[in-house]
CSV table of C-alpha atoms in Angstrom, one decimal:
chain,number,residue,atom,x,y,z
A,238,MET,CA,22.0,2.1,-5.9
A,239,TRP,CA,20.5,2.0,-2.4
A,240,VAL,CA,17.3,0.1,-1.8
A,241,ARG,CA,15.4,-0.5,1.5
A,242,ALA,CA,15.3,-4.1,2.7
A,243,SER,CA,11.6,-4.5,2.1
A,244,GLY,CA,12.0,-3.8,-1.6
A,245,ALA,CA,15.3,-5.6,-2.1
A,246,ASN,CA,14.0,-8.7,-3.8
A,247,ALA,CA,12.1,-6.8,-6.5
A,248,ALA,CA,15.0,-4.3,-7.0
A,249,GLN,CA,17.5,-7.2,-7.4
A,250,HIS,CA,15.4,-8.6,-10.3
A,251,LEU,CA,15.5,-5.3,-12.1
A,252,VAL,CA,19.1,-4.6,-11.5
A,253,ASP,CA,20.1,-8.1,-12.6
A,254,LEU,CA,18.1,-7.6,-15.8
A,255,TRP,CA,19.7,-4.1,-16.4
A,256,ASN,CA,23.2,-5.4,-15.8
A,257,SER,CA,22.7,-8.3,-18.2
A,258,GLY,CA,22.0,-5.9,-21.1
A,259,HIS,CA,23.9,-2.7,-20.4
A,260,PRO,CA,27.6,-1.8,-20.3
A,261,ASP,CA,27.2,0.4,-17.3
A,262,LYS,CA,26.6,-1.8,-14.3
A,263,ILE,CA,24.6,-1.1,-11.1
A,264,ALA,CA,25.8,-2.3,-7.7
A,265,LEU,CA,22.9,-2.7,-5.2
A,266,THR,CA,23.2,-1.9,-1.5
A,267,VAL,CA,20.4,-3.0,0.9
A,268,ILE,CA,19.6,-0.5,3.7
A,269,PRO,CA,17.5,-1.5,6.7
A,270,ASP,CA,14.1,0.1,6.4
A,271,ASN,CA,14.4,2.1,9.5
A,272,GLN,CA,17.7,3.6,8.5
A,273,MET,CA,16.9,4.8,5.0
A,274,VAL,CA,15.7,8.3,6.0
A,275,SER,CA,18.5,9.2,8.3
A,276,LYS,CA,21.1,7.6,6.0
A,277,LEU,CA,20.0,9.6,3.0
A,278,ALA,CA,19.8,12.9,5.0
A,279,ALA,CA,23.3,12.3,6.3
A,280,GLY,CA,24.6,11.4,2.9
A,281,VAL,CA,23.2,14.5,1.2
A,282,GLN,CA,24.8,16.8,3.9
A,283,ALA,CA,28.2,15.0,3.5
A,284,ASN,CA,27.9,14.9,-0.3
A,285,ASP,CA,28.2,11.1,-0.2
A,286,VAL,CA,25.0,9.7,-1.8
A,287,PRO,CA,24.2,6.8,-4.1
A,288,ASP,CA,23.6,7.5,-7.8
A,289,VAL,CA,20.0,6.2,-7.6
A,290,ILE,CA,17.8,5.3,-4.7
A,291,SER,CA,14.7,3.3,-4.1
A,292,PHE,CA,12.7,3.9,-0.9
A,293,ASP,CA,9.3,3.8,0.7
A,294,LEU,CA,7.1,6.1,-1.4
A,295,ILE,CA,5.5,7.7,1.6
A,296,TYR,CA,8.7,9.7,2.4
A,297,MET,CA,8.7,11.4,-1.0
A,298,PRO,CA,7.1,14.7,0.1
A,299,ASP,CA,9.5,15.1,3.0
A,300,PHE,CA,12.5,14.3,0.7
A,301,MET,CA,11.4,16.7,-2.0
A,302,ARG,CA,10.7,19.5,0.4
A,303,ALA,CA,14.2,19.0,2.0
A,304,GLY,CA,15.9,19.3,-1.4
A,305,PHE,CA,17.3,15.8,-1.3
A,306,LEU,CA,16.3,14.7,-4.8
A,307,THR,CA,17.0,15.7,-8.4
A,308,ASP,CA,14.4,17.3,-10.6
A,309,ILE,CA,13.6,15.0,-13.5
A,310,THR,CA,10.5,16.7,-14.8
A,311,ASP,CA,11.5,17.4,-18.4
A,312,GLU,CA,13.0,13.9,-19.0
A,313,MET,CA,9.9,12.2,-17.5
A,314,LYS,CA,7.4,14.2,-19.4
A,315,ALA,CA,9.2,13.4,-22.6
A,316,ASP,CA,9.0,9.7,-21.9
A,317,PRO,CA,5.7,8.1,-23.2
A,318,ASN,CA,5.9,5.3,-20.6
A,319,PHE,CA,5.8,7.9,-17.8
A,320,ALA,CA,2.2,8.7,-18.7
A,321,LYS,CA,1.2,5.1,-18.1
A,322,VAL,CA,2.5,4.9,-14.5
A,323,ALA,CA,-0.2,4.6,-11.8
A,324,PRO,CA,-1.5,8.1,-11.0
A,325,ALA,CA,-0.8,7.6,-7.3
A,326,PHE,CA,2.9,7.4,-7.9
A,327,THR,CA,3.0,10.5,-10.2
A,328,HIS,CA,0.9,12.5,-7.7
A,329,LEU,CA,3.2,11.6,-4.8
A,330,ALA,CA,6.4,12.3,-6.7
A,331,THR,CA,5.3,15.9,-7.7
A,332,TYR,CA,6.3,18.9,-5.6
A,333,LYS,CA,5.5,22.5,-6.7
A,334,ASP,CA,4.6,21.2,-10.2
A,335,ARG,CA,8.0,19.5,-10.6
A,336,ILE,CA,8.6,15.7,-10.8
A,337,PHE,CA,11.3,14.1,-8.6
A,338,GLY,CA,10.8,10.3,-9.1
A,339,THR,CA,8.4,7.6,-10.3
A,340,GLY,CA,7.0,4.2,-9.4
A,341,PHE,CA,9.5,1.4,-9.0
A,342,THR,CA,8.2,-1.7,-7.1
A,343,PRO,CA,4.6,-1.3,-6.1
A,344,ASP,CA,2.4,-3.1,-3.5
A,345,VAL,CA,-1.3,-2.4,-3.2
A,346,SER,CA,-4.1,-3.3,-0.8
A,347,ILE,CA,-7.0,-5.6,-1.8
A,348,LEU,CA,-9.9,-7.3,0.0
A,349,ILE,CA,-9.3,-11.1,0.2
A,350,TYR,CA,-12.0,-13.7,1.2
A,351,ASN,CA,-12.1,-17.4,1.9
A,352,LYS,CA,-14.3,-19.0,-0.8
A,353,ASP,CA,-14.5,-22.3,1.2
A,354,LEU,CA,-16.0,-20.5,4.1
A,355,PHE,CA,-18.4,-18.6,1.8
A,356,ARG,CA,-19.7,-21.9,0.4
A,357,LYS,CA,-20.1,-23.4,3.9
A,358,ALA,CA,-22.1,-20.2,5.0
A,359,GLY,CA,-24.4,-20.4,2.0
A,360,LEU,CA,-22.8,-17.4,0.3
A,361,ASP,CA,-21.9,-17.3,-3.4
A,362,PRO,CA,-18.1,-17.7,-3.6
A,363,ASP,CA,-18.1,-15.7,-6.8
A,364,LYS,CA,-19.8,-12.7,-5.2
A,365,PRO,CA,-17.5,-11.0,-2.8
A,366,PRO,CA,-18.8,-8.1,-0.7
A,367,LYS,CA,-19.2,-4.9,-2.7
A,368,THR,CA,-20.2,-2.5,0.1
A,369,LEU,CA,-19.4,-2.0,3.8
A,370,ALA,CA,-22.8,-3.4,4.7
A,371,GLN,CA,-22.2,-6.5,2.7
A,372,ILE,CA,-18.9,-7.1,4.5
A,373,HIS,CA,-20.9,-7.0,7.8
A,374,GLU,CA,-23.7,-9.3,6.6
A,375,ASP,CA,-21.3,-11.9,5.1
A,376,ALA,CA,-19.1,-11.8,8.3
A,377,LYS,CA,-22.2,-12.6,10.4
A,378,LYS,CA,-23.0,-15.7,8.3
A,379,ILE,CA,-19.4,-16.9,8.4
A,380,HIS,CA,-19.1,-16.5,12.2
A,381,ALA,CA,-22.4,-18.4,12.6
A,382,LEU,CA,-20.6,-21.5,11.2
A,383,ASP,CA,-18.4,-22.0,14.3
A,384,PRO,CA,-17.4,-20.0,17.3
A,385,GLU,CA,-13.7,-20.5,16.3
A,386,ILE,CA,-14.3,-19.1,12.8
A,387,TYR,CA,-14.5,-15.4,12.4
A,388,GLY,CA,-16.1,-13.2,9.7
A,389,PHE,CA,-13.5,-10.4,9.6
A,390,TYR,CA,-10.0,-9.6,10.8
A,391,PHE,CA,-7.8,-6.6,11.1
A,392,SER,CA,-4.6,-5.8,13.2
A,393,GLY,CA,-6.0,-3.5,15.9
A,394,SER,CA,-2.6,-2.2,17.1
A,395,CYS,CA,-0.9,-1.8,13.7
A,396,PRO,CA,-1.0,1.7,12.3
A,397,GLY,CA,0.6,0.8,9.0
A,398,CYS,CA,-1.6,-2.2,8.4
A,399,ASN,CA,-4.7,0.0,8.9
A,400,ILE,CA,-3.6,2.9,6.7
A,401,PHE,CA,-3.0,0.2,4.1
A,402,THR,CA,-6.3,-1.7,4.4
A,403,THR,CA,-8.8,0.3,6.4
A,404,SER,CA,-8.2,3.8,5.0
A,405,PRO,CA,-9.1,2.8,1.4
A,406,MET,CA,-12.6,1.9,2.6
A,407,MET,CA,-12.9,5.4,3.9
A,408,VAL,CA,-11.5,6.9,0.8
A,409,ALA,CA,-13.8,4.8,-1.4
A,410,SER,CA,-16.6,6.3,0.6
A,411,GLY,CA,-15.5,9.8,-0.2
A,412,ALA,CA,-13.3,10.6,2.7
A,413,LYS,CA,-9.9,12.5,2.7
A,414,ILE,CA,-7.6,11.0,5.4
A,415,LEU,CA,-4.5,13.1,5.8
A,416,PRO,CA,-3.8,16.8,5.2
A,417,SER,CA,-1.2,17.9,2.7
A,418,SER,CA,-1.0,21.3,4.5
A,419,SER,CA,-2.0,22.8,7.8
A,420,SER,CA,-5.0,24.5,6.1
A,421,GLU,CA,-6.5,21.2,5.0
A,422,GLU,CA,-9.0,19.4,7.1
A,423,PRO,CA,-7.9,15.9,8.0
A,424,LEU,CA,-10.3,12.9,8.3
A,425,ALA,CA,-12.9,14.8,6.3
A,426,GLY,CA,-16.0,13.1,5.0
A,427,THR,CA,-18.6,10.7,6.5
A,428,GLY,CA,-16.6,7.7,5.2
A,429,VAL,CA,-14.3,7.9,8.2
A,430,LYS,CA,-17.1,7.5,10.7
A,431,GLU,CA,-18.9,4.9,8.6
A,432,VAL,CA,-15.9,2.6,8.5
A,433,LEU,CA,-15.2,3.0,12.2
A,434,GLU,CA,-18.8,2.2,13.1
A,435,LEU,CA,-18.7,-0.9,10.8
A,436,PHE,CA,-15.6,-2.1,12.6
A,437,ARG,CA,-17.1,-1.2,16.0
A,438,ASP,CA,-20.3,-3.2,15.3
A,439,MET,CA,-18.4,-6.2,14.0
A,440,TRP,CA,-16.1,-6.1,17.2
A,441,SER,CA,-19.1,-5.8,19.5
A,442,GLU,CA,-20.9,-8.7,17.8
A,443,GLY,CA,-17.8,-11.0,18.2
A,444,LEU,CA,-17.3,-11.3,14.4
A,445,ILE,CA,-13.6,-10.3,14.9
A,446,PRO,CA,-11.4,-12.4,17.2
A,447,LYS,CA,-10.3,-10.9,20.5
A,448,SER,CA,-6.6,-11.3,19.6
A,449,ALA,CA,-7.1,-8.6,16.9
A,450,GLN,CA,-7.0,-5.9,19.6
A,451,ALA,CA,-3.4,-6.4,20.5
A,452,ASP,CA,-2.1,-7.4,17.1
A,453,ASN,CA,0.7,-5.1,16.1
A,454,GLY,CA,0.9,-6.6,12.7
A,455,ALA,CA,2.8,-9.7,13.7
A,456,ASN,CA,-0.3,-11.8,12.9
A,457,PHE,CA,-1.6,-9.5,10.1
A,458,VAL,CA,-2.4,-12.4,7.8
A,459,ALA,CA,-1.6,-15.5,9.9
A,460,ASN,CA,-5.2,-16.2,10.9
A,461,PHE,CA,-6.4,-15.9,7.4
A,462,LYS,CA,-3.7,-18.4,6.3
A,463,GLY,CA,-5.0,-20.7,8.9
A,464,GLY,CA,-8.5,-20.8,7.3
A,465,LYS,CA,-10.3,-19.2,10.3
A,466,ILE,CA,-11.1,-15.8,8.8
A,467,GLY,CA,-13.7,-15.1,6.2
A,468,ILE,CA,-12.8,-11.6,5.0
A,469,GLN,CA,-10.0,-9.1,5.5
A,470,GLY,CA,-8.0,-6.4,3.9
A,471,ALA,CA,-4.5,-7.4,2.9
A,472,GLY,CA,-1.8,-6.8,0.3
A,473,GLY,CA,-1.1,-8.3,-3.0
A,474,PHE,CA,1.9,-10.2,-1.4
A,475,LEU,CA,-0.6,-12.5,0.3
A,476,ILE,CA,-1.6,-14.2,-2.9
A,477,SER,CA,1.8,-15.9,-3.5
A,478,ASP,CA,2.0,-16.6,0.3
A,479,LEU,CA,-1.3,-18.4,0.3
A,480,LYS,CA,-0.5,-20.4,-2.9
A,481,ARG,CA,2.7,-21.6,-1.2
A,482,GLU,CA,1.5,-22.0,2.5
A,483,ALA,CA,-2.2,-22.9,2.1
A,484,PRO,CA,-2.3,-24.6,-1.3
A,485,ASN,CA,-5.7,-26.2,-0.7
A,486,MET,CA,-7.5,-23.0,0.2
A,487,ASP,CA,-9.8,-21.6,-2.3
A,488,PHE,CA,-9.7,-17.8,-2.0
A,489,GLY,CA,-10.8,-14.8,-3.9
A,490,VAL,CA,-9.6,-11.2,-4.4
A,491,THR,CA,-11.6,-8.0,-5.0
A,492,PHE,CA,-11.3,-4.3,-4.5
A,493,LEU,CA,-11.8,-2.7,-1.1
A,494,PRO,CA,-15.3,-1.3,-1.1
A,495,GLY,CA,-17.0,1.8,0.2
A,496,ILE,CA,-20.5,2.6,1.5
A,497,GLU,CA,-22.2,2.3,-1.9
A,498,GLU,CA,-21.7,-0.4,-4.6
A,499,GLY,CA,-19.2,0.8,-7.2
A,500,GLN,CA,-17.2,2.8,-4.7
A,501,VAL,CA,-13.7,1.2,-4.6
A,502,SER,CA,-10.2,2.2,-3.6
A,503,ALA,CA,-6.8,0.9,-2.6
A,504,PHE,CA,-3.7,2.1,-0.9
A,505,VAL,CA,-0.7,2.1,-3.2
A,506,GLY,CA,2.4,1.2,-1.3
A,507,GLY,CA,5.9,0.0,-2.3
A,508,ASP,CA,8.8,2.0,-3.5
A,509,VAL,CA,9.6,4.9,-5.7
A,510,VAL,CA,12.9,5.5,-7.5
A,511,ALA,CA,14.8,8.8,-7.6
A,512,ILE,CA,18.2,10.4,-8.1
A,513,PRO,CA,19.7,12.0,-5.0
A,514,LYS,CA,21.2,15.5,-5.2
A,515,GLY,CA,24.9,15.0,-5.7
A,516,SER,CA,24.7,11.8,-7.7
A,517,LYS,CA,28.0,11.3,-9.5
A,518,HIS,CA,26.5,9.3,-12.3
A,519,ALA,CA,23.1,11.1,-12.7
A,520,ALA,CA,22.9,10.6,-16.4
A,521,ILE,CA,23.2,6.8,-16.1
A,522,ALA,CA,20.8,6.9,-13.2
A,523,LEU,CA,18.3,8.7,-15.4
A,524,GLN,CA,18.7,6.1,-18.1
A,525,PHE,CA,18.0,3.4,-15.6
A,526,ILE,CA,14.8,5.1,-14.4
A,527,LYS,CA,13.6,5.5,-17.9
A,528,TRP,CA,14.5,1.9,-18.7
A,529,GLU,CA,12.7,0.5,-15.6
A,530,LEU,CA,9.4,1.9,-17.1
A,531,SER,CA,9.9,0.0,-20.3
A,532,ASP,CA,8.0,-3.1,-21.3
A,533,GLU,CA,11.1,-5.1,-20.9
A,534,ALA,CA,11.7,-4.1,-17.3
A,535,GLN,CA,8.1,-4.1,-16.2
A,536,LEU,CA,7.3,-7.5,-17.7
A,537,GLU,CA,10.6,-9.5,-17.7
A,538,GLY,CA,11.9,-7.9,-14.5
A,539,LEU,CA,8.7,-7.6,-12.4
A,540,ALA,CA,5.7,-9.5,-13.8
A,541,LYS,CA,7.7,-12.6,-14.7
A,542,ASN,CA,8.8,-12.8,-11.1
A,543,ASN,CA,5.2,-12.3,-9.7
A,544,ILE,CA,5.8,-8.6,-8.9
A,545,LEU,CA,3.3,-6.0,-9.8
A,546,PRO,CA,4.2,-3.5,-12.5
A,547,SER,CA,3.8,0.2,-11.8
A,548,ARG,CA,2.4,0.9,-15.3
A,549,VAL,CA,-1.4,0.5,-15.2
A,550,ASP,CA,-1.5,-0.6,-18.9
A,551,LEU,CA,0.4,-3.8,-18.1
A,552,ALA,CA,-1.9,-5.1,-15.3
A,553,ASP,CA,-3.3,-7.8,-17.6
A,554,ASN,CA,-0.1,-9.3,-19.0
A,555,LYS,CA,0.9,-12.7,-20.2
A,556,TYR,CA,2.5,-13.7,-16.9
A,557,PHE,CA,-0.6,-12.9,-14.8
A,558,GLN,CA,-3.3,-14.2,-17.1
A,559,SER,CA,-3.3,-17.7,-15.6
A,560,ASP,CA,-4.5,-16.2,-12.3
A,561,PRO,CA,-7.3,-13.6,-12.5
A,562,ARG,CA,-6.6,-12.8,-8.8
A,563,ILE,CA,-3.3,-11.3,-9.7
A,564,VAL,CA,-4.8,-9.3,-12.5
A,565,THR,CA,-7.3,-7.9,-10.1
A,566,THR,CA,-4.6,-6.9,-7.7
A,567,ALA,CA,-2.5,-5.3,-10.5
A,568,LYS,CA,-5.6,-3.3,-11.6
A,569,ALA,CA,-6.1,-2.1,-8.0
A,570,ILE,CA,-2.9,0.1,-8.5
A,571,ALA,CA,-4.8,2.1,-11.1
A,572,ILE,CA,-7.7,3.0,-8.7
A,573,GLY,CA,-5.4,3.4,-5.7
A,574,TYR,CA,-4.5,6.4,-3.7
A,575,VAL,CA,-1.6,7.4,-1.5
A,576,PRO,CA,-1.6,10.5,0.8
A,577,TRP,CA,0.6,13.4,-0.2
A,578,VAL,CA,1.6,14.4,3.3
A,579,PHE,CA,4.5,15.6,5.4
A,580,HIS,CA,5.3,13.9,8.7
A,581,PHE,CA,3.6,10.7,7.7
A,582,ASN,CA,5.4,8.8,10.5
A,583,ASP,CA,4.1,11.1,13.2
A,584,MET,CA,0.5,11.2,11.8
A,585,VAL,CA,0.2,7.5,11.0
A,586,ASN,CA,3.1,5.1,11.5
A,587,SER,CA,4.2,5.7,15.0
A,588,ASP,CA,2.8,3.5,17.8
A,589,ALA,CA,1.1,6.5,19.4
A,590,SER,CA,0.0,8.2,16.2
A,591,PRO,CA,-3.4,10.0,16.2
A,592,TRP,CA,-4.4,7.5,13.4
A,593,ILE,CA,-4.1,4.3,15.4
A,594,GLN,CA,-5.3,6.0,18.6
A,595,MET,CA,-8.5,7.0,16.8
A,596,ILE,CA,-9.1,3.4,15.5
A,597,GLN,CA,-8.5,1.8,18.9
A,598,ALA,CA,-10.7,4.3,20.8
A,599,ALA,CA,-13.5,4.0,18.2
A,600,VAL,CA,-13.5,0.2,17.6
A,601,PHE,CA,-12.6,-1.1,21.0
A,602,ASP,CA,-14.0,1.6,23.3
A,603,GLY,CA,-16.9,2.7,21.2
A,604,LYS,CA,-15.9,6.4,21.2
A,605,VAL,CA,-16.3,7.0,17.5
A,606,ASP,CA,-17.1,10.7,17.5
A,607,ASP,CA,-14.7,11.7,20.2
A,608,SER,CA,-11.8,9.7,18.6
A,609,ILE,CA,-12.3,11.4,15.3
A,610,ALA,CA,-12.4,14.8,16.9
A,611,GLN,CA,-9.2,14.2,18.9
A,612,ALA,CA,-7.4,12.7,15.9
A,613,LYS,CA,-8.3,15.7,13.7
A,614,ALA,CA,-6.9,18.1,16.3
A,615,LYS,CA,-3.6,16.2,16.6
A,616,MET,CA,-3.2,15.8,12.9
A,617,LYS,CA,-3.7,19.5,12.4
A,618,ALA,CA,-1.0,20.3,15.0
A,619,ILE,CA,1.4,17.9,13.3
A,620,ALA,CA,0.7,19.4,9.9
A,621,ALA,CA,1.5,22.9,11.3
A,622,GLU,CA,5.0,21.8,12.3
């Protein structure tokens, strides 16, 4: 089995659990994140592939279209656990009505807030912001405490951070971000402009630290850990980080909100699992995939090790019940989205992508309408490739 480095810890727990109870053993090979795409492509062409593979879910459409993966539709549809997997995973692993993989080790975005700063600012620590406007209002009150304390934070030069934490606010507000074909309109809906204007206003008012503009993700959560940030979008991973590195901080977790109360979303990230074309032990690989969706794997392999399950029915499990913040994060997977799109790297993840250029021009230069129009045009051109 190949796994990308980012997902190696979670995958190791599952593989160890499988190996402890099955006669057929799995050997895990860790591949650097930035080498997985090229290594699989080369392996398929040379007929030298692993039996099973775990990779960043966002590459699923490209891999399916390229014919790199094995169709497992009938086997998955016959498995009752498959119907319980987060819809975002199933949507992303489907191509031309056929299924080529499923959820493996998820991550998901949430809104995290510093309850200590909420109290000091006269805000109710048990009432996190539920709309974009409330984020703005709460951020003002928090920054008013001290010039060195800021209401909000985001990494202004990190495309991946922003698709993970900023785009769900747009999606919650009814927007569609990326086109699944050249005929679809990217960045559609008023939510895109609403969120960019919120960020622009908070930037102009000094509610976001100046260092955010150049942050390429290196300090994505560092300022929050230091107790100087009131509110920000982050990933579920931050909960265990904060417990370990800032044990005295009282913090809360909620869903990323939209324009109106009740509008919520999340970006479902993490890894999918699939069987490459040419797998020499495809039958055992399929057994493993079906097993990893079982209660045993999801609870004893993932939840027991503070890793989110990909099955939405197991969000509120015995291992998470002692911390409602983890339950909330696990539940975010059920409401989350992930864009089904080709060329995700070109549209979003590259340092010069239309996605990050739009955010920077809108938030830091105030060119909200122009930035959206330019990003739309560039995304359409990429989708047509």
